[in-house]
PDB file of C-alpha atoms in Angstrom:
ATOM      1  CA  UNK B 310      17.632   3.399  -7.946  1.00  0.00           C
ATOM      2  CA  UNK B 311      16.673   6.513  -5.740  1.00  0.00           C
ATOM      3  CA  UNK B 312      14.606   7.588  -9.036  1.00  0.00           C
ATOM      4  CA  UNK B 313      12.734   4.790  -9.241  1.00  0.00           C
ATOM      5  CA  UNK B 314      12.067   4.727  -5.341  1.00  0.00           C
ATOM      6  CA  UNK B 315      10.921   8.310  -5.826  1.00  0.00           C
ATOM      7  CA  UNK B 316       8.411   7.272  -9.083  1.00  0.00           C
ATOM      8  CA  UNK B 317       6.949   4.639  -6.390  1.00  0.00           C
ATOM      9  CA  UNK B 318       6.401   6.903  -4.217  1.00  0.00           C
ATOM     10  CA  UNK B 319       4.318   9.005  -6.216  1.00  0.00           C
ATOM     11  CA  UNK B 320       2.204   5.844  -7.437  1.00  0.00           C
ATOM     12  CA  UNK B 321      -1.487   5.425  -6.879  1.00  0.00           C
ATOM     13  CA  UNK B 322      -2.276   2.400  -4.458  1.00  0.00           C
ATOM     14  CA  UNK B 323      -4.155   0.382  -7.371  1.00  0.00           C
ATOM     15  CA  UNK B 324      -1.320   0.971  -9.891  1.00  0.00           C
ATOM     16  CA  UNK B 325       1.563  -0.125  -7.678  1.00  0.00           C
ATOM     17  CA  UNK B 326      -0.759  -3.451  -6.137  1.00  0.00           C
ATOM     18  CA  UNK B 327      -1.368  -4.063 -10.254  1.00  0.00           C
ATOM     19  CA  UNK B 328       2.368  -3.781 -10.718  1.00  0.00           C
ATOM     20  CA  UNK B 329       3.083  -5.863  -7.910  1.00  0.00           C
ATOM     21  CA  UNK B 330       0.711  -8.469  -8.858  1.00  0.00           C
ATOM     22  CA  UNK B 331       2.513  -8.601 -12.117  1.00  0.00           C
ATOM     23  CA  UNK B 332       5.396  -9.002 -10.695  1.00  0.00           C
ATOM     24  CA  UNK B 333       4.030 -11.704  -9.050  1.00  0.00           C
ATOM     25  CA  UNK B 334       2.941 -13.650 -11.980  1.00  0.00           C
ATOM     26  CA  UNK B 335       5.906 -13.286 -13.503  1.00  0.00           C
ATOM     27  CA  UNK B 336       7.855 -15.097 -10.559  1.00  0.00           C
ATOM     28  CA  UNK B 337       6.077 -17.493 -10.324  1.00  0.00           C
ATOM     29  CA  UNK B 338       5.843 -18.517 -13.557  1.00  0.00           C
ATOM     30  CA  UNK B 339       9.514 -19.984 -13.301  1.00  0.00           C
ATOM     31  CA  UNK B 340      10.210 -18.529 -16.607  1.00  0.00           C
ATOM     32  CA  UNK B 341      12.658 -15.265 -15.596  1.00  0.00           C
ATOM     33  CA  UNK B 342      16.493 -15.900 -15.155  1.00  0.00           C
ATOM     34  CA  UNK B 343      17.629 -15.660 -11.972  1.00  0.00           C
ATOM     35  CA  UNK B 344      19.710 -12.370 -11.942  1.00  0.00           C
ATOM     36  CA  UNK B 345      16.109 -10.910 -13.250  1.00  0.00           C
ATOM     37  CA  UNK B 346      13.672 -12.798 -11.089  1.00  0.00           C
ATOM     38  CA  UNK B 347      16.060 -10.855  -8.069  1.00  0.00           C
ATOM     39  CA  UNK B 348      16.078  -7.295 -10.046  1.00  0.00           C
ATOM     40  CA  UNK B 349      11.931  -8.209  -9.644  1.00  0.00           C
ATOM     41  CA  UNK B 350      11.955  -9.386  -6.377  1.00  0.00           C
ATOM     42  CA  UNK B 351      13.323  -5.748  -5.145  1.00  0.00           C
ATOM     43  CA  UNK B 352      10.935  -3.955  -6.982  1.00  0.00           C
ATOM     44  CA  UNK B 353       8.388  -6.353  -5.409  1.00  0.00           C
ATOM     45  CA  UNK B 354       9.378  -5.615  -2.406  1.00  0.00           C
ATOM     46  CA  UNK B 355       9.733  -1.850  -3.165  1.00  0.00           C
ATOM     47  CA  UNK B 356       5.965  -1.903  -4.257  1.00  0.00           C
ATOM     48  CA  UNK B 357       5.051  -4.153  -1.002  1.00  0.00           C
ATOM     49  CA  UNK B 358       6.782  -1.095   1.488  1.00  0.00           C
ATOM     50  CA  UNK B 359       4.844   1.520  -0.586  1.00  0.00           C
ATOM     51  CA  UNK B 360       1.672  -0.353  -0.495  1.00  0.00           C
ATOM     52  CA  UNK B 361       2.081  -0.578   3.319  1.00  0.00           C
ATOM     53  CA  UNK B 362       2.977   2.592   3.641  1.00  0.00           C
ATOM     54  CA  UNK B 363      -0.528   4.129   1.890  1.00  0.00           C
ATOM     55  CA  UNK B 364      -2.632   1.551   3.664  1.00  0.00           C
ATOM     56  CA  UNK B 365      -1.397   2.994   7.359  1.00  0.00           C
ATOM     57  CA  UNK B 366      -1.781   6.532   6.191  1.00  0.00           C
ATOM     58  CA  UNK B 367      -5.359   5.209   5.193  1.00  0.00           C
ATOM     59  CA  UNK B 368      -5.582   3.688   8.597  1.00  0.00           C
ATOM     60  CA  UNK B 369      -4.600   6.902  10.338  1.00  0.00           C
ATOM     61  CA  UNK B 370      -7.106   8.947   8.318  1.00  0.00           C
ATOM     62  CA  UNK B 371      -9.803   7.157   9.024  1.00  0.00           C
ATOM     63  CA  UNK B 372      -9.337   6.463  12.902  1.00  0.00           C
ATOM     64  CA  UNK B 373     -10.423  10.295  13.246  1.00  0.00           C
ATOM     65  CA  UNK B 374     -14.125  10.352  12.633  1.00  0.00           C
ATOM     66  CA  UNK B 375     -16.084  13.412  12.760  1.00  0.00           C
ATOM     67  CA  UNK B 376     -19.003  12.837  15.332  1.00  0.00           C
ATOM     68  CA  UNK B 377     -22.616  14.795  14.971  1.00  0.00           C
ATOM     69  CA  UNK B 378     -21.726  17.846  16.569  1.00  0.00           C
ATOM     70  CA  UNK B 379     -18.631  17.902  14.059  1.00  0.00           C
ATOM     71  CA  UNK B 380     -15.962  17.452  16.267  1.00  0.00           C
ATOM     72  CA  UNK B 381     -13.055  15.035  15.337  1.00  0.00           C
ATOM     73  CA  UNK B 382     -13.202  12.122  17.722  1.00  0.00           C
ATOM     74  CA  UNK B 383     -11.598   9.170  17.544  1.00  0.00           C
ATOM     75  CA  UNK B 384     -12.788   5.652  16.385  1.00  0.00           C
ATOM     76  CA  UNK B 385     -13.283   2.896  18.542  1.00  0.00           C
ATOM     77  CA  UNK B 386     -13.917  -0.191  16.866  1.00  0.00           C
ATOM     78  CA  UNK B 387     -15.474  -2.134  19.460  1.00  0.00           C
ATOM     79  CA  UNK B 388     -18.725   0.427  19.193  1.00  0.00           C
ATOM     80  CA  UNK B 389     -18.190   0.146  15.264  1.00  0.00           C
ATOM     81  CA  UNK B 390     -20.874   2.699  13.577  1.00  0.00           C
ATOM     82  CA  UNK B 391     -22.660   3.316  17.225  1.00  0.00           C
ATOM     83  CA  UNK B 392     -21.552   6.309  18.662  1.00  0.00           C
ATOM     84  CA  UNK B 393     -24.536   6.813  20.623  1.00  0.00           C
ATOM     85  CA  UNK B 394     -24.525   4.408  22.800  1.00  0.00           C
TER      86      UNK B 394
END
């Protein structure tokens, strides 16, 4: 299992949401037996943590915004786009 933890870790963002939304499908189309629908249930849930995981690193990368003079300041979203004001 740590393998395959390690494999989702490495993923790309779009392949592990395509995954998951496969996994998805598959769910809820009633067909899988139950001792599979919970083997794919994990690995949902694996590929849910991971996707989390990239889309706060995201976050924190783009809270940092370089302003004019090319220092790195930090976002406030309440002035969106306006940083002269």
């Amino acid at each position: 299992m740590d393998e395959q933890k390690q494999e989702n870790k490495d993923i790309r963002f779009e392949e592990a949401i395509g995954r998951l939304e496969d996994i998805v499908r598959r769910l809820e189309s009633g067909d899988v037996p139950l001792e599979d629908a919970i083997d794919l249930y994990k690995k949902g849930m694996e590929l849910s943590a991971v996707c989390h995981g990239k889309l706060q690193s995201a976050e924190k990368q783009l809270v940092t915004l370089i302003d004019k003079e090319g220092e790195a300041t930090a976002f406030d979203p309440a002035q969106g786009g306006n940083r002269d004001e």
